[in-house]
Coordinates of N, CA and C in Angstrom, one line a residue:
Chain C
Q1029 N -43.6 -35.6 10.6 CA -43.7 -37.0 10.2 C -42.8 -37.3 9.0
V1030 N -41.8 -38.1 9.3 CA -40.8 -38.4 8.2 C -41.4 -39.4 7.2
Q1031 N -41.3 -39.1 5.9 CA -41.7 -39.9 4.9 C -40.6 -40.1 3.8
L1032 N -40.6 -41.3 3.2 CA -39.6 -41.6 2.2 C -40.3 -42.1 0.9
Q1033 N -39.8 -41.7 -0.2 CA -40.4 -42.0 -1.5 C -39.4 -42.4 -2.5
E1034 N -39.4 -43.6 -3.0 CA -38.5 -44.0 -4.0 C -38.9 -43.6 -5.4
S1035 N -38.0 -43.4 -6.3 CA -38.3 -43.0 -7.7 C -37.2 -43.5 -8.6
G1036 N -37.6 -43.8 -9.9 CA -36.6 -44.2 -10.8 C -37.3 -45.1 -11.9
P1037 N -36.5 -45.5 -12.9 CA -37.0 -46.4 -13.9 C -37.5 -47.7 -13.4
G1038 N -38.6 -48.2 -14.0 CA -39.1 -49.5 -13.6 C -38.5 -50.7 -14.4
L1039 N -37.8 -50.3 -15.5 CA -37.3 -51.3 -16.4 C -35.8 -50.9 -16.7
V1040 N -34.9 -51.8 -16.5 CA -33.5 -51.6 -16.8 C -33.0 -52.8 -17.7
K1041 N -32.2 -52.5 -18.7 CA -31.6 -53.5 -19.5 C -30.5 -54.2 -18.9
P1042 N -30.3 -55.5 -19.2 CA -29.1 -56.2 -18.6 C -27.8 -55.5 -19.0
S1043 N -26.9 -55.6 -18.1 CA -25.5 -54.9 -18.2 C -25.6 -53.4 -17.9
E1044 N -26.7 -52.8 -17.9 CA -26.8 -51.4 -17.6 C -26.8 -51.1 -16.1
T1045 N -26.9 -49.8 -15.8 CA -26.9 -49.4 -14.4 C -28.2 -49.0 -13.9
L1046 N -28.6 -49.6 -12.8 CA -29.9 -49.2 -12.1 C -29.7 -48.0 -11.3
S1047 N -30.6 -47.0 -11.4 CA -30.4 -45.8 -10.6 C -31.8 -45.4 -10.0
L1048 N -31.7 -45.3 -8.7 CA -32.9 -45.0 -7.9 C -32.6 -43.8 -7.0
T1049 N -33.7 -43.0 -6.7 CA -33.5 -41.9 -5.7 C -34.6 -42.1 -4.7
C1050 N -34.2 -41.7 -3.5 CA -35.2 -41.7 -2.3 C -35.3 -40.2 -1.9
T1051 N -36.5 -39.7 -1.9 CA -36.7 -38.3 -1.5 C -37.3 -38.4 -0.1
V1052 N -36.7 -37.6 0.8 CA -37.1 -37.6 2.2 C -37.9 -36.3 2.5
S1053 N -39.0 -36.5 3.2 CA -39.8 -35.3 3.6 C -40.0 -35.4 5.1
G1054 N -40.2 -34.2 5.7 CA -40.4 -34.2 7.1 C -39.2 -34.2 8.0
Y1055 N -38.0 -34.3 7.4 CA -36.8 -34.3 8.1 C -35.6 -33.9 7.2
S1056 N -34.6 -33.2 7.7 CA -33.5 -32.9 6.9 C -32.4 -33.9 7.0
I1057 N -32.1 -34.5 5.9 CA -31.1 -35.6 5.9 C -29.8 -35.2 6.5
S1058 N -29.4 -33.9 6.4 CA -28.1 -33.5 6.9 C -28.1 -33.4 8.4
S1059 N -29.2 -33.6 9.0 CA -29.3 -33.5 10.5 C -28.9 -34.7 11.2
G1060 N -28.9 -35.9 10.5 CA -28.5 -37.1 11.1 C -29.1 -38.3 10.5
Y1061 N -28.8 -39.5 11.2 CA -29.4 -40.8 10.9 C -28.6 -41.4 9.7
Y1062 N -28.7 -42.7 9.7 CA -28.3 -43.5 8.5 C -29.5 -43.7 7.6
W1063 N -29.2 -43.8 6.3 CA -30.2 -44.0 5.3 C -29.9 -45.2 4.5
G1064 N -30.8 -46.1 4.3 CA -30.4 -47.4 3.7 C -31.3 -47.8 2.5
W1065 N -30.7 -48.7 1.7 CA -31.4 -49.4 0.6 C -31.5 -50.9 0.9
I1066 N -32.7 -51.4 0.7 CA -33.0 -52.8 0.9 C -33.8 -53.3 -0.3
R1067 N -33.6 -54.5 -0.7 CA -34.3 -55.0 -1.9 C -35.0 -56.3 -1.5
Q1068 N -36.0 -56.7 -2.4 CA -36.7 -57.9 -2.1 C -37.1 -58.5 -3.5
P1069 N -36.4 -59.5 -4.0 CA -36.8 -60.2 -5.2 C -38.2 -60.8 -5.1
P1070 N -38.9 -61.0 -6.2 CA -40.3 -61.5 -6.1 C -40.4 -62.8 -5.3
G1071 N -41.3 -62.8 -4.3 CA -41.5 -64.0 -3.6 C -40.4 -64.4 -2.6
M1072 N -39.4 -63.5 -2.4 CA -38.3 -63.9 -1.6 C -38.1 -62.9 -0.4
G1073 N -37.0 -63.0 0.3 CA -36.9 -62.2 1.5 C -36.1 -60.9 1.3
L1074 N -35.8 -60.2 2.4 CA -35.2 -58.9 2.3 C -33.7 -59.0 2.3
E1075 N -33.1 -58.2 1.5 CA -31.6 -58.2 1.4 C -31.1 -56.7 1.5
W1076 N -30.3 -56.5 2.5 CA -29.7 -55.2 2.7 C -28.7 -54.9 1.6
I1077 N -28.8 -53.8 1.0 CA -27.9 -53.4 -0.1 C -26.7 -52.5 0.4
G1078 N -27.1 -51.5 1.2 CA -26.1 -50.6 1.7 C -26.7 -49.4 2.4
S1079 N -25.9 -48.7 3.1 CA -26.4 -47.6 3.9 C -25.4 -46.4 3.8
I1080 N -26.0 -45.2 4.0 CA -25.1 -44.0 4.0 C -25.4 -43.2 5.3
Y1081 N -24.4 -42.7 5.9 CA -24.6 -41.8 7.0 C -24.8 -40.4 6.5
H1082 N -25.5 -39.5 7.3 CA -25.8 -38.2 6.8 C -24.5 -37.4 6.4
S1083 N -23.4 -37.8 6.9 CA -22.1 -37.1 6.6 C -21.5 -37.6 5.3
G1084 N -22.1 -38.7 4.8 CA -21.6 -39.3 3.5 C -20.9 -40.6 3.6
S1085 N -20.5 -41.0 4.8 CA -19.9 -42.3 5.0 C -20.8 -43.4 4.5
T1086 N -20.2 -44.4 3.7 CA -21.1 -45.4 3.1 C -20.7 -46.8 3.6
Y1087 N -21.6 -47.7 3.6 CA -21.4 -49.1 4.0 C -22.2 -50.0 3.1
Y1088 N -21.6 -51.0 2.5 CA -22.2 -51.8 1.5 C -22.2 -53.3 1.9
N1089 N -23.2 -54.0 1.4 CA -23.3 -55.5 1.5 C -22.1 -56.0 0.7
P1090 N -21.3 -56.8 1.4 CA -20.0 -57.4 0.7 C -20.4 -58.1 -0.6
S1091 N -21.5 -58.7 -0.7 CA -21.9 -59.4 -1.9 C -22.2 -58.5 -3.1
L1092 N -22.4 -57.3 -2.8 CA -22.8 -56.3 -3.8 C -21.8 -55.2 -4.0
K1093 N -20.9 -55.1 -3.1 CA -20.0 -53.9 -2.9 C -19.4 -53.5 -4.2
S1094 N -19.0 -54.4 -5.1 CA -18.2 -54.0 -6.3 C -19.1 -53.3 -7.3
R1095 N -20.5 -53.4 -7.1 CA -21.4 -52.8 -8.1 C -22.2 -51.7 -7.6
V1096 N -22.1 -51.4 -6.3 CA -23.0 -50.5 -5.6 C -22.4 -49.1 -5.3
T1097 N -23.1 -48.1 -5.5 CA -22.7 -46.7 -5.1 C -23.9 -46.1 -4.5
I1098 N -23.8 -45.6 -3.2 CA -24.9 -44.8 -2.6 C -24.3 -43.4 -2.3
S1099 N -25.1 -42.4 -2.6 CA -24.7 -41.1 -2.4 C -25.9 -40.3 -1.8
V1100 N -25.5 -39.1 -1.2 CA -26.5 -38.3 -0.7 C -26.4 -36.9 -1.2
D1101 N -27.6 -36.2 -1.5 CA -27.7 -34.9 -2.0 C -28.5 -34.1 -0.9
T1102 N -27.8 -33.4 0.0 CA -28.5 -32.7 1.1 C -29.3 -31.5 0.5
S1103 N -28.9 -30.9 -0.6 CA -29.6 -29.8 -1.1 C -31.0 -30.1 -1.6
K1104 N -31.1 -31.4 -2.0 CA -32.4 -31.9 -2.5 C -33.1 -32.8 -1.5
N1105 N -32.4 -33.0 -0.3 CA -32.9 -33.9 0.7 C -33.2 -35.3 0.1
Q1106 N -32.2 -35.8 -0.6 CA -32.4 -37.1 -1.3 C -31.1 -37.9 -1.1
F1107 N -31.3 -39.2 -1.2 CA -30.1 -40.1 -1.3 C -30.4 -41.1 -2.5
S1108 N -29.3 -41.6 -3.1 CA -29.5 -42.3 -4.3 C -28.7 -43.7 -4.3
L1109 N -29.2 -44.5 -5.1 CA -28.6 -45.9 -5.3 C -28.2 -46.1 -6.8
K1110 N -27.0 -46.5 -7.0 CA -26.6 -47.0 -8.3 C -26.1 -48.4 -8.2
L1111 N -26.6 -49.3 -9.1 CA -26.2 -50.6 -9.1 C -25.8 -51.0 -10.6
S1112 N -24.6 -51.2 -10.8 CA -24.1 -51.4 -12.1 C -24.1 -52.9 -12.6
S1113 N -24.0 -53.0 -13.9 CA -23.9 -54.4 -14.5 C -25.0 -55.3 -14.0
V1114 N -26.2 -54.8 -14.1 CA -27.4 -55.6 -13.6 C -27.7 -56.8 -14.5
T1115 N -28.2 -57.8 -13.8 CA -28.7 -59.0 -14.5 C -30.2 -59.3 -14.0
A1116 N -30.8 -60.3 -14.5 CA -32.1 -60.6 -14.1 C -32.2 -60.9 -12.6
A1117 N -31.1 -61.3 -12.0 CA -31.1 -61.6 -10.5 C -31.3 -60.3 -9.7
D1118 N -31.1 -59.1 -10.3 CA -31.3 -57.9 -9.6 C -32.8 -57.4 -9.7
T1119 N -33.6 -58.1 -10.4 CA -35.1 -57.8 -10.4 C -35.6 -57.9 -9.0
A1120 N -36.2 -56.8 -8.5 CA -36.7 -56.8 -7.1 C -37.5 -55.5 -6.9
V1121 N -38.2 -55.6 -5.7 CA -38.7 -54.3 -5.2 C -37.6 -53.7 -4.4
Y1122 N -37.3 -52.4 -4.6 CA -36.2 -51.7 -3.9 C -36.9 -50.7 -2.9
Y1123 N -36.5 -50.9 -1.7 CA -37.0 -50.0 -0.6 C -35.8 -49.1 -0.1
C1124 N -36.2 -47.8 0.2 CA -35.3 -47.0 1.0 C -35.9 -46.9 2.4
A1125 N -35.0 -46.7 3.3 CA -35.4 -46.7 4.7 C -34.5 -45.8 5.6
K1126 N -35.1 -45.4 6.7 CA -34.3 -44.6 7.7 C -33.9 -45.5 8.8
F1127 N -32.7 -45.5 9.2 CA -32.1 -46.3 10.3 C -31.9 -45.4 11.5
T1128 N -32.6 -45.7 12.6 CA -32.5 -44.9 13.8 C -31.6 -45.6 14.8
Y1129 N -30.5 -45.0 15.2 CA -29.6 -45.6 16.1 C -30.3 -45.8 17.5
A1130 N -31.3 -45.0 17.8 CA -31.9 -45.2 19.1 C -32.6 -46.6 19.2
Y1131 N -33.1 -47.0 18.0 CA -33.7 -48.3 17.9 C -32.8 -49.4 17.3
V1132 N -31.7 -48.9 16.7 CA -30.8 -49.8 16.0 C -31.7 -50.7 15.0
A1133 N -32.5 -50.0 14.3 CA -33.4 -50.6 13.3 C -33.9 -49.6 12.3
F1134 N -34.4 -50.2 11.2 CA -35.0 -49.3 10.1 C -36.4 -49.1 10.6
D1135 N -36.7 -47.8 11.0 CA -38.0 -47.5 11.6 C -39.0 -46.9 10.6
I1136 N -38.5 -46.3 9.6 CA -39.4 -45.7 8.5 C -38.9 -46.2 7.2
W1137 N -39.9 -46.7 6.4 CA -39.6 -47.3 5.1 C -40.4 -46.5 4.0
G1138 N -39.9 -46.5 2.8 CA -40.6 -46.0 1.7 C -41.6 -47.2 1.2
Q1139 N -42.4 -46.9 0.3 CA -43.4 -47.9 -0.2 C -42.8 -48.9 -1.1
G1140 N -41.6 -48.6 -1.6 CA -40.9 -49.6 -2.5 C -41.2 -49.3 -3.9
T1141 N -40.3 -49.6 -4.8 CA -40.5 -49.5 -6.2 C -39.9 -50.7 -6.9
M1142 N -40.7 -51.3 -7.8 CA -40.4 -52.5 -8.5 C -39.5 -52.2 -9.7
V1143 N -38.3 -52.9 -9.8 CA -37.4 -52.7 -10.9 C -37.2 -54.1 -11.6
T1144 N -37.5 -54.1 -12.8 CA -37.3 -55.3 -13.6 C -36.1 -55.2 -14.6
V1145 N -35.3 -56.2 -14.5 CA -34.1 -56.2 -15.5 C -34.5 -57.1 -16.6
S1146 N -34.6 -56.5 -17.8 CA -35.0 -57.3 -19.0 C -34.7 -56.5 -20.2
S1147 N -34.4 -57.2 -21.3 CA -34.1 -56.6 -22.5 C -35.4 -56.3 -23.3
Chain N
E397 N -19.5 -62.1 8.1 CA -20.9 -61.6 8.1 C -21.8 -62.6 8.9
I398 N -22.6 -62.0 9.7 CA -23.5 -62.8 10.6 C -24.7 -63.3 9.7
V399 N -25.0 -64.6 9.8 CA -26.1 -65.1 9.1 C -27.2 -65.4 10.1
L400 N -28.4 -65.0 9.8 CA -29.6 -65.2 10.6 C -30.5 -66.3 10.0
T401 N -30.8 -67.3 10.7 CA -31.7 -68.4 10.2 C -33.0 -68.4 11.0
Q402 N -34.1 -68.3 10.3 CA -35.4 -68.2 11.0 C -36.1 -69.6 10.8
S403 N -36.8 -70.0 11.8 CA -37.6 -71.2 11.8 C -38.9 -71.0 12.6
P404 N -39.9 -71.7 12.2 CA -40.0 -72.5 10.9 C -40.2 -71.6 9.7
G405 N -40.1 -72.2 8.5 CA -40.3 -71.4 7.3 C -41.8 -70.9 7.2
T406 N -42.7 -71.8 7.6 CA -44.1 -71.4 7.6 C -44.7 -72.0 8.9
L407 N -45.6 -71.2 9.5 CA -46.3 -71.6 10.7 C -47.8 -71.5 10.4
S408 N -48.5 -72.6 10.5 CA -49.9 -72.6 10.2 C -50.7 -72.7 11.5
L409 N -51.4 -71.6 11.8 CA -52.1 -71.5 13.1 C -53.5 -70.9 12.9
S410 N -54.3 -71.0 13.9 CA -55.7 -70.4 13.9 C -55.7 -69.1 14.7
P411 N -56.6 -68.2 14.3 CA -56.8 -67.0 15.2 C -57.0 -67.4 16.6
G412 N -56.3 -66.6 17.5 CA -56.5 -66.9 18.9 C -55.3 -67.8 19.5
E413 N -54.6 -68.5 18.6 CA -53.5 -69.3 19.0 C -52.2 -68.5 19.2
R414 N -51.3 -69.1 19.9 CA -50.0 -68.5 20.2 C -49.0 -68.9 19.1
A415 N -48.2 -67.9 18.6 CA -47.2 -68.1 17.6 C -45.8 -67.8 18.2
T416 N -44.9 -68.8 18.0 CA -43.5 -68.6 18.5 C -42.6 -68.8 17.3
L417 N -41.9 -67.7 17.0 CA -41.0 -67.6 15.8 C -39.5 -67.6 16.4
S418 N -38.6 -68.3 15.7 CA -37.3 -68.4 16.1 C -36.3 -67.7 15.1
C419 N -35.3 -67.1 15.7 CA -34.2 -66.5 14.9 C -32.9 -66.8 15.5
R420 N -32.1 -67.6 14.8 CA -30.8 -68.0 15.3 C -29.7 -67.4 14.5
A421 N -28.7 -66.9 15.2 CA -27.5 -66.2 14.5 C -26.3 -67.1 14.5
S422 N -25.5 -66.9 13.4 CA -24.3 -67.7 13.2 C -23.2 -67.4 14.2
Q423 N -23.3 -66.2 14.8 CA -22.4 -65.8 15.9 C -23.2 -64.8 16.8
S424 N -22.6 -64.6 18.0 CA -23.4 -63.8 19.0 C -23.7 -62.4 18.5
V425 N -25.0 -62.0 18.8 CA -25.5 -60.7 18.4 C -25.8 -59.9 19.7
S426 N -25.4 -58.7 19.7 CA -25.9 -57.9 20.9 C -27.4 -57.8 20.9
S427 N -28.0 -58.0 22.0 CA -29.4 -57.9 22.1 C -29.9 -56.5 21.7
S428 N -29.1 -55.5 21.9 CA -29.5 -54.2 21.5 C -29.7 -54.0 20.0
Y429 N -29.1 -55.0 19.3 CA -29.0 -54.8 17.8 C -29.8 -55.8 17.0
L430 N -30.9 -56.4 17.7 CA -31.7 -57.4 17.0 C -33.1 -56.8 16.9
A431 N -33.7 -56.8 15.7 CA -35.0 -56.3 15.5 C -35.9 -57.3 14.7
W432 N -37.2 -57.0 14.9 CA -38.2 -57.9 14.1 C -39.1 -56.9 13.3
Y433 N -39.4 -57.4 12.1 CA -40.3 -56.7 11.3 C -41.5 -57.6 10.8
Q434 N -42.6 -56.9 10.5 CA -43.8 -57.6 9.9 C -44.0 -57.1 8.5
Q435 N -44.3 -58.0 7.6 CA -44.5 -57.5 6.2 C -45.8 -58.2 5.7
K436 N -46.7 -57.4 5.3 CA -47.9 -58.0 4.6 C -47.8 -57.8 3.1
P437 N -48.6 -58.6 2.3 CA -48.4 -58.6 0.9 C -48.6 -57.2 0.3
G438 N -47.7 -56.8 -0.6 CA -47.7 -55.6 -1.2 C -47.4 -54.4 -0.4
Q439 N -46.9 -54.6 0.8 CA -46.5 -53.5 1.7 C -45.1 -53.6 2.1
A440 N -44.6 -52.4 2.5 CA -43.2 -52.4 3.1 C -43.2 -53.0 4.4
P441 N -42.0 -53.5 4.9 CA -41.9 -54.0 6.2 C -42.2 -52.9 7.3
R442 N -42.7 -53.4 8.4 CA -43.0 -52.5 9.5 C -42.2 -52.9 10.7
L443 N -41.5 -52.0 11.4 CA -40.8 -52.4 12.6 C -41.7 -52.7 13.7
L444 N -41.5 -53.9 14.3 CA -42.3 -54.4 15.4 C -41.5 -54.3 16.8
I445 N -40.3 -54.9 16.7 CA -39.5 -55.0 18.0 C -38.1 -54.5 17.7
Y446 N -37.6 -53.8 18.6 CA -36.1 -53.4 18.5 C -35.5 -53.7 19.8
G447 N -34.2 -53.8 19.8 CA -33.4 -54.2 21.0 C -33.9 -55.5 21.6
A448 N -34.3 -56.4 20.7 CA -34.7 -57.8 21.0 C -36.0 -57.9 21.7
S449 N -36.4 -56.8 22.5 CA -37.6 -57.0 23.4 C -38.4 -55.7 23.5
S450 N -38.1 -54.7 22.9 CA -38.8 -53.4 23.0 C -39.8 -53.3 21.9
R451 N -41.1 -53.0 22.2 CA -42.0 -52.8 21.1 C -41.9 -51.4 20.5
A452 N -42.0 -51.3 19.2 CA -42.0 -50.0 18.5 C -43.3 -49.3 18.8
T453 N -43.3 -48.1 18.4 CA -44.5 -47.2 18.7 C -45.7 -47.8 18.0
G454 N -46.8 -48.0 18.8 CA -48.1 -48.4 18.2 C -48.2 -49.9 18.1
I455 N -47.2 -50.7 18.5 CA -47.3 -52.1 18.4 C -48.0 -52.7 19.6
P456 N -49.1 -53.5 19.3 CA -49.9 -54.1 20.4 C -49.0 -55.0 21.3
D457 N -49.5 -55.1 22.6 CA -48.7 -55.8 23.6 C -48.8 -57.3 23.4
R458 N -49.6 -57.8 22.5 CA -49.6 -59.3 22.2 C -48.3 -59.7 21.5
F459 N -47.5 -58.7 21.0 CA -46.2 -59.0 20.4 C -45.1 -58.8 21.4
S460 N -44.3 -59.8 21.6 CA -43.2 -59.7 22.5 C -42.0 -60.4 21.9
G461 N -40.8 -59.9 22.3 CA -39.5 -60.4 21.8 C -38.7 -60.8 23.0
S462 N -37.8 -61.8 22.8 CA -36.9 -62.2 23.9 C -35.7 -62.8 23.2
G463 N -34.7 -63.2 24.1 CA -33.6 -63.9 23.6 C -32.3 -63.1 23.8
S464 N -31.2 -63.8 23.6 CA -29.9 -63.2 23.7 C -28.8 -64.0 23.0
G465 N -27.7 -63.5 22.7 CA -26.6 -64.3 22.1 C -26.9 -64.7 20.7
T466 N -27.2 -65.9 20.5 CA -27.4 -66.4 19.2 C -28.9 -66.9 19.0
H467 N -29.7 -66.8 20.0 CA -31.1 -67.3 19.8 C -32.1 -66.2 20.3
F468 N -33.0 -65.8 19.4 CA -34.0 -64.8 19.7 C -35.4 -65.4 19.3
T469 N -36.4 -64.9 20.0 CA -37.7 -65.4 19.7 C -38.7 -64.2 19.6
L470 N -39.6 -64.3 18.7 CA -40.8 -63.4 18.6 C -42.0 -64.2 19.0
T471 N -42.8 -63.7 19.9 CA -44.0 -64.4 20.3 C -45.2 -63.5 20.1
I472 N -46.2 -64.1 19.5 CA -47.5 -63.4 19.3 C -48.5 -64.2 20.2
S473 N -48.9 -63.5 21.3 CA -49.6 -64.3 22.3 C -51.0 -64.9 21.9
R474 N -51.8 -64.1 21.2 CA -53.0 -64.5 20.6 C -53.2 -63.9 19.2
L475 N -53.1 -64.7 18.2 CA -53.2 -64.3 16.8 C -54.5 -63.6 16.5
E476 N -54.4 -62.4 16.0 CA -55.5 -61.7 15.4 C -55.5 -61.8 13.9
P477 N -56.6 -61.7 13.2 CA -56.6 -61.9 11.8 C -55.6 -61.0 11.0
E478 N -55.3 -59.8 11.5 CA -54.3 -58.9 10.9 C -52.9 -59.3 11.1
D479 N -52.6 -60.3 12.0 CA -51.3 -60.8 12.3 C -50.7 -61.8 11.3
F480 N -51.6 -62.3 10.4 CA -51.1 -63.3 9.4 C -50.3 -62.5 8.4
A481 N -49.0 -62.8 8.3 CA -48.0 -62.1 7.6 C -46.7 -62.8 7.6
V482 N -45.7 -62.1 7.0 CA -44.3 -62.7 7.1 C -43.5 -61.8 8.1
Y483 N -42.7 -62.5 8.9 CA -41.9 -61.8 9.9 C -40.4 -62.1 9.6
Y484 N -39.7 -61.0 9.8 CA -38.2 -61.0 9.5 C -37.5 -60.6 10.8
C485 N -36.4 -61.3 11.1 CA -35.5 -60.7 12.1 C -34.3 -60.0 11.4
Q486 N -33.7 -59.1 12.0 CA -32.6 -58.3 11.4 C -31.6 -58.0 12.5
Q487 N -30.3 -58.0 12.1 CA -29.3 -57.7 13.1 C -28.4 -56.6 12.5
Y488 N -27.8 -55.8 13.4 CA -26.8 -54.8 12.9 C -25.5 -55.0 13.7
G489 N -24.4 -54.9 13.0 CA -23.2 -55.0 13.7 C -22.0 -54.6 12.8
S490 N -21.1 -53.9 13.3 CA -19.9 -53.5 12.5 C -20.3 -52.9 11.1
S491 N -21.2 -51.9 11.2 CA -21.7 -51.2 10.0 C -22.2 -52.1 8.9
S492 N -22.8 -53.2 9.3 CA -23.4 -54.2 8.4 C -24.7 -54.7 8.9
W493 N -25.7 -54.8 8.0 CA -27.0 -55.2 8.4 C -27.3 -56.6 7.7
T494 N -28.0 -57.5 8.4 CA -28.4 -58.7 7.7 C -29.8 -59.0 8.2
F495 N -30.6 -59.7 7.3 CA -32.0 -60.1 7.6 C -32.0 -61.6 7.6
G496 N -32.9 -62.2 8.4 CA -33.3 -63.6 8.2 C -34.1 -63.8 7.0
Q497 N -34.4 -65.0 6.6 CA -35.1 -65.3 5.4 C -36.6 -65.2 5.6
G498 N -37.1 -65.1 6.8 CA -38.5 -64.8 7.0 C -39.2 -66.1 7.5
T499 N -40.3 -65.9 8.3 CA -41.2 -66.9 8.7 C -42.6 -66.4 8.3
K500 N -43.3 -67.2 7.5 CA -44.7 -66.9 7.1 C -45.7 -67.5 8.2
V501 N -46.5 -66.6 8.7 CA -47.5 -67.1 9.6 C -48.8 -67.1 8.8
E502 N -49.4 -68.3 8.6 CA -50.6 -68.4 7.7 C -51.7 -69.0 8.5
I503 N -52.9 -68.7 8.0 CA -54.1 -69.2 8.6 C -54.3 -70.7 8.4
K504 N -54.5 -71.4 9.4 CA -54.7 -72.9 9.3 C -56.1 -73.2 8.9

């Protein structure tokens, strides 16, 4: 049973870099699938941030591309998100998720982690 | 970038009623690449429908999806108390993913 768990600081200062990690259990990242980050500001809808293929190929939301880096660490079975130059608008619940091509959908999600941008 | 517009924003219905949710795309979407999710307060989204009309594992058959091209529909045939939630459509294309803004189904 595949499970995902986000981790990282819950508070980030404006202009700094937000860093989150998603730890995958029950499946080896290096074996396949896309892995993605999605966020949800308080009271608002879902926004795709970016995805990474198990091989390391990355795909980013054009609106965030200049500030986003997603990477994978197969030795730790983790993938990570870095979002630079954050502002209050980046305050959100951040989810990691597994994208299965058989469904062409995100079929497994982490529980989400709240990140607040504030001084 | 394909924009998905969901309507209505809020649907007020009673248990046992039928819910019809709409998702319109700014350009044609492959039916294979359209999914629906359910999200309850404080929880992560849950995959309901993939490929526009296929139910994900464990999803009751009162949930059904249909549509093609630029118009897709999620139907809940008879609302159960646990179905009151927010529903999102999502499309994938050209290594890019987008979500609709969501439809809230609330108890009338």
